[in-house]
Amino acid sequence: MSEFVKEISSAELKDVTAKDGKVLIDFFATWCGPCKMLAPVLDKVAADEKDVTFVKVDIDRNVDAAEAYGVQVIPTLVLVKNGEAVAKQMGFMPEAELKKFVEQ
């Protein structure tokens, strides 16, 4: 796991998203190929974006969190600002596109 992107549980997710600021949630599964491709891209962007909290949630171990955010495809990225989900993107994203997504 990355030093910039922390894997968390459903309970931890509620605490993290309740705070002010931006949180990028990566809903993933260990068996998902595109999720594995996204991981190093996410790490690179997370290293540059110091004002955003980056977290990963395993959908197989945290079904309730995935359902709460309406995740139907993985990977799914959800951008939360001040406790409210403001954007959702499904599938792999290249670095430049991911940076734009996080900076919105």
Tab-separated table of N, CA and C in Angstrom:
chain	number	residue	atom	x	y	z
A	1	MET	N	0.851	-1.191	0.000
A	1	MET	CA	0.000	0.000	0.000
A	1	MET	C	0.889	1.245	0.000
A	2	SER	N	0.365	2.279	-0.522
A	2	SER	CA	1.088	3.533	-0.682
A	2	SER	C	1.136	4.331	0.619
A	3	GLU	N	2.131	5.176	0.736
A	3	GLU	CA	2.177	6.076	1.891
A	3	GLU	C	1.207	7.243	1.715
A	4	PHE	N	0.710	7.446	0.493
A	4	PHE	CA	-0.186	8.565	0.201
A	4	PHE	C	-1.655	8.166	0.103
A	5	VAL	N	-1.916	6.882	-0.122
A	5	VAL	CA	-3.283	6.384	-0.271
A	5	VAL	C	-3.487	5.268	0.752
A	6	LYS	N	-4.412	5.491	1.686
A	6	LYS	CA	-4.632	4.538	2.774
A	6	LYS	C	-5.895	3.725	2.520
A	7	GLU	N	-5.808	2.409	2.706
A	7	GLU	CA	-6.999	1.571	2.607
A	7	GLU	C	-7.742	1.646	3.934
A	8	ILE	N	-9.047	1.909	3.845
A	8	ILE	CA	-9.843	2.076	5.061
A	8	ILE	C	-11.128	1.249	4.991
A	9	SER	N	-11.789	1.137	6.133
A	9	SER	CA	-13.051	0.399	6.244
A	9	SER	C	-14.236	1.352	6.109
A	10	SER	N	-15.432	0.776	6.069
A	10	SER	CA	-16.660	1.582	5.995
A	10	SER	C	-16.774	2.543	7.169
A	11	ALA	N	-16.458	2.048	8.371
A	11	ALA	CA	-16.553	2.886	9.571
A	11	ALA	C	-15.572	4.059	9.492
A	12	GLU	N	-14.351	3.767	9.063
A	12	GLU	CA	-13.351	4.830	8.927
A	12	GLU	C	-13.766	5.828	7.844
A	13	LEU	N	-14.405	5.332	6.786
A	13	LEU	CA	-14.837	6.197	5.692
A	13	LEU	C	-15.817	7.253	6.185
A	14	LYS	N	-16.725	6.862	7.056
A	14	LYS	CA	-17.694	7.825	7.604
A	14	LYS	C	-16.975	8.944	8.350
A	15	ASP	N	-15.944	8.592	9.119
A	15	ASP	CA	-15.176	9.596	9.859
A	15	ASP	C	-14.395	10.513	8.924
A	16	VAL	N	-13.742	9.919	7.923
A	16	VAL	CA	-12.910	10.691	6.994
A	16	VAL	C	-13.750	11.669	6.176
A	17	THR	N	-14.913	11.220	5.691
A	17	THR	CA	-15.729	12.081	4.841
A	17	THR	C	-16.548	13.101	5.623
A	18	ALA	N	-16.628	12.942	6.928
A	18	ALA	CA	-17.376	13.899	7.755
A	18	ALA	C	-16.586	15.186	7.993
A	19	LYS	N	-15.301	15.150	7.732
A	19	LYS	CA	-14.449	16.318	7.973
A	19	LYS	C	-14.515	17.288	6.791
A	20	ASP	N	-14.141	18.546	7.052
A	20	ASP	CA	-14.062	19.533	5.981
A	20	ASP	C	-12.892	19.197	5.067
A	21	GLY	N	-12.992	19.636	3.833
A	21	GLY	CA	-11.922	19.399	2.874
A	21	GLY	C	-12.334	18.380	1.828
A	22	LYS	N	-11.363	18.045	0.966
A	22	LYS	CA	-11.617	17.104	-0.131
A	22	LYS	C	-11.104	15.711	0.218
A	23	VAL	N	-11.898	14.716	-0.171
A	23	VAL	CA	-11.514	13.315	-0.016
A	23	VAL	C	-11.785	12.631	-1.346
A	24	LEU	N	-10.800	11.909	-1.859
A	24	LEU	CA	-11.005	11.093	-3.051
A	24	LEU	C	-11.067	9.639	-2.606
A	25	ILE	N	-12.205	8.991	-2.875
A	25	ILE	CA	-12.398	7.597	-2.500
A	25	ILE	C	-12.244	6.735	-3.743
A	26	ASP	N	-11.365	5.739	-3.664
A	26	ASP	CA	-11.185	4.763	-4.733
A	26	ASP	C	-11.844	3.472	-4.288
A	27	PHE	N	-13.007	3.161	-4.870
A	27	PHE	CA	-13.667	1.886	-4.594
A	27	PHE	C	-13.051	0.853	-5.536
A	28	PHE	N	-12.489	-0.217	-4.969
A	28	PHE	CA	-11.732	-1.186	-5.756
A	28	PHE	C	-11.982	-2.603	-5.255
A	29	ALA	N	-11.423	-3.568	-5.980
A	29	ALA	CA	-11.385	-4.960	-5.533
A	29	ALA	C	-10.012	-5.518	-5.864
A	30	THR	N	-9.533	-6.425	-5.044
A	30	THR	CA	-8.182	-6.971	-5.233
A	30	THR	C	-8.053	-7.756	-6.535
A	31	TRP	N	-9.152	-8.290	-7.051
A	31	TRP	CA	-9.140	-9.105	-8.266
A	31	TRP	C	-9.355	-8.285	-9.541
A	32	CYS	N	-9.556	-6.988	-9.424
A	32	CYS	CA	-9.906	-6.110	-10.547
A	32	CYS	C	-8.660	-5.600	-11.279
A	33	GLY	N	-8.520	-5.976	-12.563
A	33	GLY	CA	-7.374	-5.543	-13.367
A	33	GLY	C	-7.265	-4.029	-13.515
A	34	PRO	N	-8.335	-3.336	-13.944
A	34	PRO	CA	-8.255	-1.882	-14.070
A	34	PRO	C	-7.949	-1.188	-12.729
A	35	CYS	N	-8.400	-1.787	-11.619
A	35	CYS	CA	-8.097	-1.227	-10.292
A	35	CYS	C	-6.590	-1.281	-10.032
A	36	LYS	N	-5.982	-2.392	-10.425
A	36	LYS	CA	-4.526	-2.548	-10.249
A	36	LYS	C	-3.768	-1.569	-11.131
A	37	MET	N	-4.296	-1.293	-12.323
A	37	MET	CA	-3.668	-0.325	-13.227
A	37	MET	C	-3.785	1.095	-12.669
A	38	LEU	N	-4.897	1.379	-11.995
A	38	LEU	CA	-5.138	2.720	-11.460
A	38	LEU	C	-4.282	3.023	-10.231
A	39	ALA	N	-3.940	2.005	-9.463
A	39	ALA	CA	-3.230	2.210	-8.186
A	39	ALA	C	-1.966	3.068	-8.297
A	40	PRO	N	-1.033	2.784	-9.219
A	40	PRO	CA	0.169	3.637	-9.291
A	40	PRO	C	-0.132	5.059	-9.756
A	41	VAL	N	-1.148	5.224	-10.591
A	41	VAL	CA	-1.551	6.563	-11.054
A	41	VAL	C	-2.108	7.347	-9.865
A	42	LEU	N	-2.932	6.685	-9.076
A	42	LEU	CA	-3.511	7.303	-7.884
A	42	LEU	C	-2.409	7.721	-6.903
A	43	ASP	N	-1.431	6.842	-6.711
A	43	ASP	CA	-0.304	7.145	-5.816
A	43	ASP	C	0.449	8.391	-6.279
A	44	LYS	N	0.682	8.478	-7.580
A	44	LYS	CA	1.443	9.607	-8.118
A	44	LYS	C	0.685	10.924	-7.920
A	45	VAL	N	-0.603	10.918	-8.219
A	45	VAL	CA	-1.416	12.129	-8.055
A	45	VAL	C	-1.539	12.483	-6.567
A	46	ALA	N	-1.716	11.471	-5.721
A	46	ALA	CA	-1.836	11.703	-4.278
A	46	ALA	C	-0.571	12.331	-3.708
A	47	ALA	N	0.579	11.971	-4.244
A	47	ALA	CA	1.848	12.538	-3.774
A	47	ALA	C	1.929	14.029	-4.071
A	48	ASP	N	1.272	14.465	-5.153
A	48	ASP	CA	1.307	15.873	-5.554
A	48	ASP	C	0.199	16.714	-4.925
A	49	GLU	N	-0.926	16.102	-4.630
A	49	GLU	CA	-2.109	16.821	-4.140
A	49	GLU	C	-2.178	16.754	-2.612
A	50	LYS	N	-1.481	17.632	-1.945
A	50	LYS	CA	-1.373	17.592	-0.483
A	50	LYS	C	-2.653	18.030	0.234
A	51	ASP	N	-3.530	18.771	-0.458
A	51	ASP	CA	-4.748	19.266	0.193
A	51	ASP	C	-5.941	18.324	0.020
A	52	VAL	N	-5.692	17.129	-0.513
A	52	VAL	CA	-6.746	16.134	-0.725
A	52	VAL	C	-6.362	14.861	0.025
A	53	THR	N	-7.334	14.263	0.719
A	53	THR	CA	-7.122	12.982	1.382
A	53	THR	C	-7.516	11.880	0.403
A	54	PHE	N	-6.614	10.953	0.143
A	54	PHE	CA	-6.856	9.846	-0.774
A	54	PHE	C	-7.033	8.563	0.022
A	55	VAL	N	-8.154	7.867	-0.216
A	55	VAL	CA	-8.418	6.605	0.476
A	55	VAL	C	-8.919	5.562	-0.513
A	56	LYS	N	-8.717	4.290	-0.152
A	56	LYS	CA	-9.191	3.160	-0.948
A	56	LYS	C	-10.145	2.354	-0.086
A	57	VAL	N	-11.237	1.877	-0.694
A	57	VAL	CA	-12.214	1.053	0.006
A	57	VAL	C	-12.434	-0.218	-0.817
A	58	ASP	N	-12.126	-1.362	-0.225
A	58	ASP	CA	-12.308	-2.659	-0.866
A	58	ASP	C	-13.800	-2.995	-0.846
A	59	ILE	N	-14.417	-3.092	-2.027
A	59	ILE	CA	-15.866	-3.311	-2.088
A	59	ILE	C	-16.277	-4.688	-1.577
A	60	ASP	N	-15.379	-5.659	-1.645
A	60	ASP	CA	-15.708	-7.005	-1.165
A	60	ASP	C	-15.778	-7.058	0.356
A	61	ARG	N	-14.996	-6.237	1.015
A	61	ARG	CA	-14.982	-6.219	2.487
A	61	ARG	C	-15.852	-5.109	3.068
A	62	ASN	N	-16.289	-4.187	2.225
A	62	ASN	CA	-17.073	-3.036	2.692
A	62	ASN	C	-18.263	-2.804	1.765
A	63	VAL	N	-19.099	-3.812	1.643
A	63	VAL	CA	-20.251	-3.765	0.742
A	63	VAL	C	-21.162	-2.590	1.078
A	64	ASP	N	-21.352	-2.320	2.366
A	64	ASP	CA	-22.237	-1.227	2.780
A	64	ASP	C	-21.764	0.127	2.253
A	65	ALA	N	-20.461	0.365	2.272
A	65	ALA	CA	-19.927	1.634	1.760
A	65	ALA	C	-20.134	1.735	0.257
A	66	ALA	N	-19.889	0.644	-0.450
A	66	ALA	CA	-20.078	0.631	-1.899
A	66	ALA	C	-21.547	0.901	-2.237
A	67	GLU	N	-22.449	0.289	-1.505
A	67	GLU	CA	-23.881	0.512	-1.739
A	67	GLU	C	-24.283	1.947	-1.414
A	68	ALA	N	-23.730	2.494	-0.340
A	68	ALA	CA	-24.064	3.866	0.072
A	68	ALA	C	-23.675	4.886	-1.004
A	69	TYR	N	-22.591	4.611	-1.733
A	69	TYR	CA	-22.136	5.529	-2.777
A	69	TYR	C	-22.590	5.100	-4.172
A	70	GLY	N	-23.451	4.091	-4.244
A	70	GLY	CA	-23.999	3.661	-5.526
A	70	GLY	C	-22.978	3.078	-6.483
A	71	VAL	N	-21.977	2.388	-5.944
A	71	VAL	CA	-20.925	1.813	-6.785
A	71	VAL	C	-21.451	0.561	-7.479
A	72	GLN	N	-21.406	0.577	-8.808
A	72	GLN	CA	-21.845	-0.572	-9.596
A	72	GLN	C	-20.740	-1.097	-10.499
A	73	VAL	N	-19.725	-0.284	-10.725
A	73	VAL	CA	-18.596	-0.624	-11.580
A	73	VAL	C	-17.325	-0.295	-10.801
A	74	ILE	N	-16.291	-1.112	-10.973
A	74	ILE	CA	-15.024	-0.768	-10.334
A	74	ILE	C	-13.925	-0.713	-11.386
A	75	PRO	N	-12.952	0.140	-11.204
A	75	PRO	CA	-12.879	1.094	-10.103
A	75	PRO	C	-13.895	2.229	-10.266
A	76	THR	N	-14.346	2.739	-9.139
A	76	THR	CA	-15.165	3.948	-9.111
A	76	THR	C	-14.484	4.935	-8.177
A	77	LEU	N	-14.286	6.145	-8.661
A	77	LEU	CA	-13.707	7.209	-7.850
A	77	LEU	C	-14.812	8.188	-7.485
A	78	VAL	N	-14.880	8.536	-6.205
A	78	VAL	CA	-15.867	9.501	-5.731
A	78	VAL	C	-15.116	10.642	-5.053
A	79	LEU	N	-15.410	11.864	-5.475
A	79	LEU	CA	-14.816	13.049	-4.868
A	79	LEU	C	-15.818	13.630	-3.881
A	80	VAL	N	-15.386	13.760	-2.632
A	80	VAL	CA	-16.234	14.289	-1.566
A	80	VAL	C	-15.641	15.619	-1.115
A	81	LYS	N	-16.485	16.646	-1.051
A	81	LYS	CA	-16.057	17.962	-0.549
A	81	LYS	C	-16.916	18.306	0.649
A	82	ASN	N	-16.273	18.558	1.761
A	82	ASN	CA	-16.959	18.959	2.993
A	82	ASN	C	-18.138	18.042	3.325
A	83	GLY	N	-17.906	16.741	3.183
A	83	GLY	CA	-18.895	15.748	3.569
A	83	GLY	C	-19.920	15.389	2.513
A	84	GLU	N	-19.860	16.007	1.343
A	84	GLU	CA	-20.853	15.750	0.296
A	84	GLU	C	-20.186	15.245	-0.978
A	85	ALA	N	-20.691	14.137	-1.519
A	85	ALA	CA	-20.172	13.602	-2.779
A	85	ALA	C	-20.519	14.571	-3.902
A	86	VAL	N	-19.504	15.071	-4.612
A	86	VAL	CA	-19.733	16.073	-5.653
A	86	VAL	C	-19.437	15.565	-7.057
A	87	ALA	N	-18.714	14.447	-7.174
A	87	ALA	CA	-18.388	13.911	-8.503
A	87	ALA	C	-18.084	12.428	-8.396
A	88	LYS	N	-18.394	11.715	-9.485
A	88	LYS	CA	-18.134	10.274	-9.539
A	88	LYS	C	-17.609	9.937	-10.925
A	89	GLN	N	-16.597	9.090	-10.971
A	89	GLN	CA	-16.005	8.665	-12.243
A	89	GLN	C	-15.773	7.164	-12.170
A	90	MET	N	-16.162	6.447	-13.217
A	90	MET	CA	-15.986	5.006	-13.248
A	90	MET	C	-14.919	4.612	-14.255
A	91	GLY	N	-14.154	3.580	-13.918
A	91	GLY	CA	-13.140	3.059	-14.823
A	91	GLY	C	-11.777	3.687	-14.615
A	92	PHE	N	-10.817	3.172	-15.372
A	92	PHE	CA	-9.445	3.666	-15.307
A	92	PHE	C	-9.368	5.105	-15.797
A	93	MET	N	-8.466	5.886	-15.192
A	93	MET	CA	-8.263	7.272	-15.587
A	93	MET	C	-6.760	7.537	-15.690
A	94	PRO	N	-6.284	8.106	-16.807
A	94	PRO	CA	-4.872	8.475	-16.882
A	94	PRO	C	-4.559	9.632	-15.930
A	95	GLU	N	-3.291	9.837	-15.670
A	95	GLU	CA	-2.851	10.821	-14.666
A	95	GLU	C	-3.418	12.218	-14.897
A	96	ALA	N	-3.330	12.739	-16.112
A	96	ALA	CA	-3.798	14.107	-16.383
A	96	ALA	C	-5.295	14.238	-16.106
A	97	GLU	N	-6.064	13.231	-16.500
A	97	GLU	CA	-7.506	13.247	-16.285
A	97	GLU	C	-7.839	13.145	-14.790
A	98	LEU	N	-7.073	12.329	-14.083
A	98	LEU	CA	-7.280	12.169	-12.640
A	98	LEU	C	-6.980	13.476	-11.898
A	99	LYS	N	-5.937	14.162	-12.308
A	99	LYS	CA	-5.608	15.458	-11.686
A	99	LYS	C	-6.742	16.455	-11.873
A	100	LYS	N	-7.295	16.514	-13.083
A	100	LYS	CA	-8.418	17.421	-13.346
A	100	LYS	C	-9.629	17.051	-12.485
A	101	PHE	N	-9.882	15.768	-12.356
A	101	PHE	CA	-11.008	15.280	-11.562
A	101	PHE	C	-10.854	15.714	-10.098
A	102	VAL	N	-9.668	15.563	-9.563
A	102	VAL	CA	-9.402	15.908	-8.152
A	102	VAL	C	-9.452	17.418	-7.919
A	103	GLU	N	-9.029	18.192	-8.915
A	103	GLU	CA	-8.947	19.647	-8.737
A	103	GLU	C	-10.263	20.384	-8.953
A	104	GLN	N	-11.298	19.682	-9.349
A	104	GLN	CA	-12.582	20.367	-9.603
A	104	GLN	C	-13.236	20.852	-8.338
